[in-house]
Structure formats: C-alpha cells, structure tokens
CSV table of C-alpha atoms in Angstrom, one decimal:
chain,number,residue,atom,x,y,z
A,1,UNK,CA,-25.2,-57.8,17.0
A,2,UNK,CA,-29.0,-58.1,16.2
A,3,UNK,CA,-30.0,-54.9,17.2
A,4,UNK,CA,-27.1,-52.9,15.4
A,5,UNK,CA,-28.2,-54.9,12.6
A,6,UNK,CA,-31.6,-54.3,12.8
A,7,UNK,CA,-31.6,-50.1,13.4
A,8,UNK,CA,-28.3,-50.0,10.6
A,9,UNK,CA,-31.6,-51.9,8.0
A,10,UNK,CA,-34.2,-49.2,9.6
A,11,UNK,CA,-32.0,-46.2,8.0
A,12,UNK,CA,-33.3,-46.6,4.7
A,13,UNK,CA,-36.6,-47.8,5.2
A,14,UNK,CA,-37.7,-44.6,7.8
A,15,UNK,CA,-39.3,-41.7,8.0
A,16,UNK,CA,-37.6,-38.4,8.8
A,17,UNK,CA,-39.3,-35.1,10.2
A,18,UNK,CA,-37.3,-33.0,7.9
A,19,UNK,CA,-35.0,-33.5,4.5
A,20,UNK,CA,-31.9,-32.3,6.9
A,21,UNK,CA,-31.9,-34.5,8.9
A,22,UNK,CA,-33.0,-37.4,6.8
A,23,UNK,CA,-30.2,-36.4,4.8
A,24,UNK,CA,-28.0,-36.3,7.7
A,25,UNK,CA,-29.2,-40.0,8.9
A,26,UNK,CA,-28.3,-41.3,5.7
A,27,UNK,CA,-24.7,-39.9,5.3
A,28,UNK,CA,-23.6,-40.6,8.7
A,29,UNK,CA,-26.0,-43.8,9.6
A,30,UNK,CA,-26.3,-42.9,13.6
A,31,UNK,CA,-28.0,-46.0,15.4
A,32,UNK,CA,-29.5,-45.1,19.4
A,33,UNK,CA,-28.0,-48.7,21.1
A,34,UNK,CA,-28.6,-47.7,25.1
A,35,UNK,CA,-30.2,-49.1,28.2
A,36,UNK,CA,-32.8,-50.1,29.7
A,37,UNK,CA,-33.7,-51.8,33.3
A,38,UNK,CA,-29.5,-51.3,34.1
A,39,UNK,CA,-31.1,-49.6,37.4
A,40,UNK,CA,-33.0,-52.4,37.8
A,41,UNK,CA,-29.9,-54.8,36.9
A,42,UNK,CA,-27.8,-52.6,40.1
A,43,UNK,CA,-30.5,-52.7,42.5
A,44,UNK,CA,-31.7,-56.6,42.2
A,45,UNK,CA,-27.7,-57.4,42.3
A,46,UNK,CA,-27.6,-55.0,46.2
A,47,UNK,CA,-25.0,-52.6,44.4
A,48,UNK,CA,-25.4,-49.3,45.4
A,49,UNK,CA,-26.0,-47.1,42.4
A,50,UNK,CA,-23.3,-44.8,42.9
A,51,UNK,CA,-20.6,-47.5,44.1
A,52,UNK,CA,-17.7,-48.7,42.9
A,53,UNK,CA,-18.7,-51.4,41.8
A,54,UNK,CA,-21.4,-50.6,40.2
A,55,UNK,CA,-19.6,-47.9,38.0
A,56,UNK,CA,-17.4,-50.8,37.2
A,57,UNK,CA,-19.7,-53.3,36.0
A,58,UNK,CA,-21.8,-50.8,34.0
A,59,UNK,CA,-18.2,-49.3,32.6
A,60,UNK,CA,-17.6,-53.0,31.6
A,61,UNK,CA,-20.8,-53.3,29.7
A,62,UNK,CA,-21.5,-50.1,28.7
A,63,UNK,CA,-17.5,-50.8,26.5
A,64,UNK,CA,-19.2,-54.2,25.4
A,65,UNK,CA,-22.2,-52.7,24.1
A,66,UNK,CA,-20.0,-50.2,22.3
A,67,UNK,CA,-17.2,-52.2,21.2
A,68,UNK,CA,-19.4,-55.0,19.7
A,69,UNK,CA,-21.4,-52.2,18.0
A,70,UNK,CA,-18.6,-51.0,16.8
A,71,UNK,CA,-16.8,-54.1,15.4
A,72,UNK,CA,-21.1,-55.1,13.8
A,73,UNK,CA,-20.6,-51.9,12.0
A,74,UNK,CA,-16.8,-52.6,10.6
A,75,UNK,CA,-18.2,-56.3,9.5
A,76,UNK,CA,-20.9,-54.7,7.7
A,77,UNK,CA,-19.1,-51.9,6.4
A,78,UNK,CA,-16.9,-54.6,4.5
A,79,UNK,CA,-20.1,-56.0,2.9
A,80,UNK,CA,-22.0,-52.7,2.1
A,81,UNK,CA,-19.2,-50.1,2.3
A,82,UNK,CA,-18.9,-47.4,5.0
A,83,UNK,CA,-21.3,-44.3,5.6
A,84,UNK,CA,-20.8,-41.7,3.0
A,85,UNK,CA,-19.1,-38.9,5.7
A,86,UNK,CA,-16.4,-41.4,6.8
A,87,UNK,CA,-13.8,-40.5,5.0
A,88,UNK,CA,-13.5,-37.2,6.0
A,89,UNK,CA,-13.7,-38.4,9.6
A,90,UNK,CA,-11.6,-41.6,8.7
A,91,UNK,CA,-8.7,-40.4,11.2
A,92,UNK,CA,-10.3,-38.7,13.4
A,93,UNK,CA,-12.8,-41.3,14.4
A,94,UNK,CA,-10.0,-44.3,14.4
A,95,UNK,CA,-8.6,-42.0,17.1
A,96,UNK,CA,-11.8,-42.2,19.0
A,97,UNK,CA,-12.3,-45.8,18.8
A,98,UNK,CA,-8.2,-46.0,19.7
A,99,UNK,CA,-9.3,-44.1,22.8
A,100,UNK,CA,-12.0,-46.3,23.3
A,101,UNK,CA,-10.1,-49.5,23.1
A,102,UNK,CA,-7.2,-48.3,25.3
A,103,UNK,CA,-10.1,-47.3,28.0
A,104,UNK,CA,-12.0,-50.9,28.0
A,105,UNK,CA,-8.4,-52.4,28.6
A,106,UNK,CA,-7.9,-50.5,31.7
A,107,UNK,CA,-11.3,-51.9,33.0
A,108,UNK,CA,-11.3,-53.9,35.8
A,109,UNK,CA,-14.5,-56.0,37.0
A,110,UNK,CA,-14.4,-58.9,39.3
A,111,UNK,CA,-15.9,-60.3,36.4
A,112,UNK,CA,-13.6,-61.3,34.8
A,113,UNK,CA,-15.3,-62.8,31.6
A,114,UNK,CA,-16.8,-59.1,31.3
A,115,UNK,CA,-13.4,-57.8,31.1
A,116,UNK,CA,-12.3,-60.2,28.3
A,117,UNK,CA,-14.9,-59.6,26.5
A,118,UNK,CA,-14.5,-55.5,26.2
A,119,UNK,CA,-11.2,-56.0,25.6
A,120,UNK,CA,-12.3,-57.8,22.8
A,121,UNK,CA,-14.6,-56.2,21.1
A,122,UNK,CA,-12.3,-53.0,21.0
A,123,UNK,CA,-9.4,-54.8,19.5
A,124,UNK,CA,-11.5,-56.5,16.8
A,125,UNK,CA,-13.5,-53.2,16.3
A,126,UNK,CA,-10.4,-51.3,16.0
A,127,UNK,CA,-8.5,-54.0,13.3
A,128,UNK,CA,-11.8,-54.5,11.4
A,129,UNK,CA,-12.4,-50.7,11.6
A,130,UNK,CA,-8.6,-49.9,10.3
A,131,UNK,CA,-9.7,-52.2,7.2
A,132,UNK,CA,-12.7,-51.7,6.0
A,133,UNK,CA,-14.0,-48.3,7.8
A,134,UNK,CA,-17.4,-48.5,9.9
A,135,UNK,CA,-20.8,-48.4,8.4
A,136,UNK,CA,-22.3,-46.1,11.1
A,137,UNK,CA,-21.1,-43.1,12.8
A,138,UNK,CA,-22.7,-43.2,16.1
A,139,UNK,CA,-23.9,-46.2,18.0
A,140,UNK,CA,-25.1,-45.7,21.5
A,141,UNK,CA,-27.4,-43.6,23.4
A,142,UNK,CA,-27.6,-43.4,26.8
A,143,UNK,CA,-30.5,-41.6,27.2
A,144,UNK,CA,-34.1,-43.1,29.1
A,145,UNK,CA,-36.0,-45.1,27.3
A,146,UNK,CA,-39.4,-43.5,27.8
A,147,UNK,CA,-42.5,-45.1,27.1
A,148,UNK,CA,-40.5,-48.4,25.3
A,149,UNK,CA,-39.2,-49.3,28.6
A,150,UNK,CA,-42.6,-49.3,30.2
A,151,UNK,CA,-43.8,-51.5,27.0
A,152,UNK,CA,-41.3,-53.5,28.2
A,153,UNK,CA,-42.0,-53.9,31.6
A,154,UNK,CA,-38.9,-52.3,33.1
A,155,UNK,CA,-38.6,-50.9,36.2
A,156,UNK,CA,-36.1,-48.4,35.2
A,157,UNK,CA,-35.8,-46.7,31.4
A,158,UNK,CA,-32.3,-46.4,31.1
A,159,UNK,CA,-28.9,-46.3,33.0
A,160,UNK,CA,-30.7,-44.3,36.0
A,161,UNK,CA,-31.9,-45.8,39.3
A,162,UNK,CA,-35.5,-45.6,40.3
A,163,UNK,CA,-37.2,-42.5,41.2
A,164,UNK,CA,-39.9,-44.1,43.3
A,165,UNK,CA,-41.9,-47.0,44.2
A,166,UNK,CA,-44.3,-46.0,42.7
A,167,UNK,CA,-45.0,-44.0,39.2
A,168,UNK,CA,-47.4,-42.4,37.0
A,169,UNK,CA,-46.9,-41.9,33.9
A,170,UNK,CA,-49.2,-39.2,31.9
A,171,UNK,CA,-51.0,-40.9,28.7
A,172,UNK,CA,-51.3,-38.9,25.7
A,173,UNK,CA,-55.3,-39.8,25.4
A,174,UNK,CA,-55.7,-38.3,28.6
A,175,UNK,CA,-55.4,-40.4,32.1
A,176,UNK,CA,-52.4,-41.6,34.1
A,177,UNK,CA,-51.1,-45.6,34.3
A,178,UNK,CA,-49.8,-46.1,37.5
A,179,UNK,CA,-46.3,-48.8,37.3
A,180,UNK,CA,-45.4,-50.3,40.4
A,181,UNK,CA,-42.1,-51.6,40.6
A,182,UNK,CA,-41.1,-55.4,40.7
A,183,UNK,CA,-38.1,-55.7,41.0
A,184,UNK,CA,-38.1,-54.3,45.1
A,185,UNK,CA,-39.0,-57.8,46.5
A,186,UNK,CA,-36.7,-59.1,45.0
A,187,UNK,CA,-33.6,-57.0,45.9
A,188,UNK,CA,-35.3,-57.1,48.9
C-alpha cells in the first residue's frame, strides 16, 4: 500500500531521459513493485529454490503483491481518476486482472492465511477495478534489484537465489566491494 503509493506520487514529480517516454509514464502511470532478498527468504526457510514449495509460497506472494497493488491503484483511481490510456484498454485489462484473480484462487500454500489473503486482494482489486478503473497500468517488476538491494543489505537482489558466497560488485568510481552473505549461518 505504501510503496504503490509512494512510486504512483513519484510520476509527476520525476525526471525522464526522453519526452517519449516521460510522456508514456504519465499516460499509463507504470510503478516497478518487485523483490528483493525472496532468495534469501527461500534459503533461510531450507526450501529448495526450485521446489514445490517454494514456487508455491513465492506464487502466493508474488499474487499478494500484485493484487494489493492492484486494488491501491483502483482506491486511488476513485480519488484522482484513472491513467489517461485506460479507457482504451478498459476491457482488455479487466480481462487480465480477471485472469489474475481466477489464478490466485487456484493457489494453494500450506499457509493458509497467505492463500486468503491473495484471494482477497484479487476480488477487491477486481470489484474496485470494475468501478472506478485503476490509476496505474503496470505494477510489478520482477527484475534484480541491483545496487538498491546491496544498499539494503540483501543477500539476494530480487526473486533469484544466490550466486555465491561470496561477491564483488564493480563500483562506478573504480574498485570492487566485496558482500559476503549473512544469511548462510543462519539457514545453516
């Protein structure tokens, strides 16, 4: 909720590169919601990356990241209107989110509170959606973080698992930082 918030607010304060795609960021309002440390979040838990259950519970809140984005954006939309390309991509984007909330009802965590909760969001960012059309056209990301996620102190930068003990990341000014990661004792 804060952070859809926050980026939908950044739109018209920001910089662009070029007048396109300013222009494009203000008619269709795309936010970059994504991950970071969700390798880390796998490996401290003892889930195998590629497992079952790890798909599941990064399915579950991969649709609650989504969803509630989603439902922010229909909630602001009916304060502030929606972006200026929706309604010629009213239909065809209520069939996406349609697709979307179908999908997060079909997922199945032991978690059960996850499961509710994705559920959730879809349905109220579908009926919001329905009324009062979405104020961004894009929500999520799922790309590394880069350099944020070593600002934060991640271990991993996005949805991927780590690629070594053991980095070094290149600085711009010239030199490497070395980043150990912490979270190995621990899932240890």
């Amino acid at each position: 909720r804060l952070l859809t918030t926050a980026q939908e607010i950044i739109i018209d304060y920001a910089s662009y590169p070029t007048e396109l795609i300013a222009q494009n960021s203000h008619d269709y309002r795309p936010l970059g919601l994504g991950y970071a440390n969700l390798g880390t979040l796998l490996m401290v838990n003892g889930m195998p990356y590629d497992s079952k259950e790890a798909n599941d519970l990064a399915g579950s809140l991969t649709a609650i990241l989504t969803g509630h984005g989603y439902r922010v954006s229909a909630e602001i939309a009916a304060e502030k209107g929606s972006f200026p390309g929706y309604l010629k991509n009213q239909e065809a984007m209520l069939e996406v989110i349609r697709m979307h909330r179908d999908a997060a009802h079909k997922v199945e965590t032991p978690i059960k509170e996850l499961n509710k909760a994705a559920r959730e969001d879809w349905d109220m960012a579908l009926s919001l959606g329905e009324k009062y059309g979405y104020r961004n056209a894009q929500l999520t990301v799922l790309a590394p973080t880069g350099t944020i996620g070593f600002l934060m102190d991640c271990d991993t930068t996005g949805i991927e698992p780590d690629f070594a003990l053991v980095k070094f990341k290149k600085l711009a000014g010239g030199g490497y930082l070395e980043i150990i990661n912490q979270s190995v004792p621990y899932a240890l």
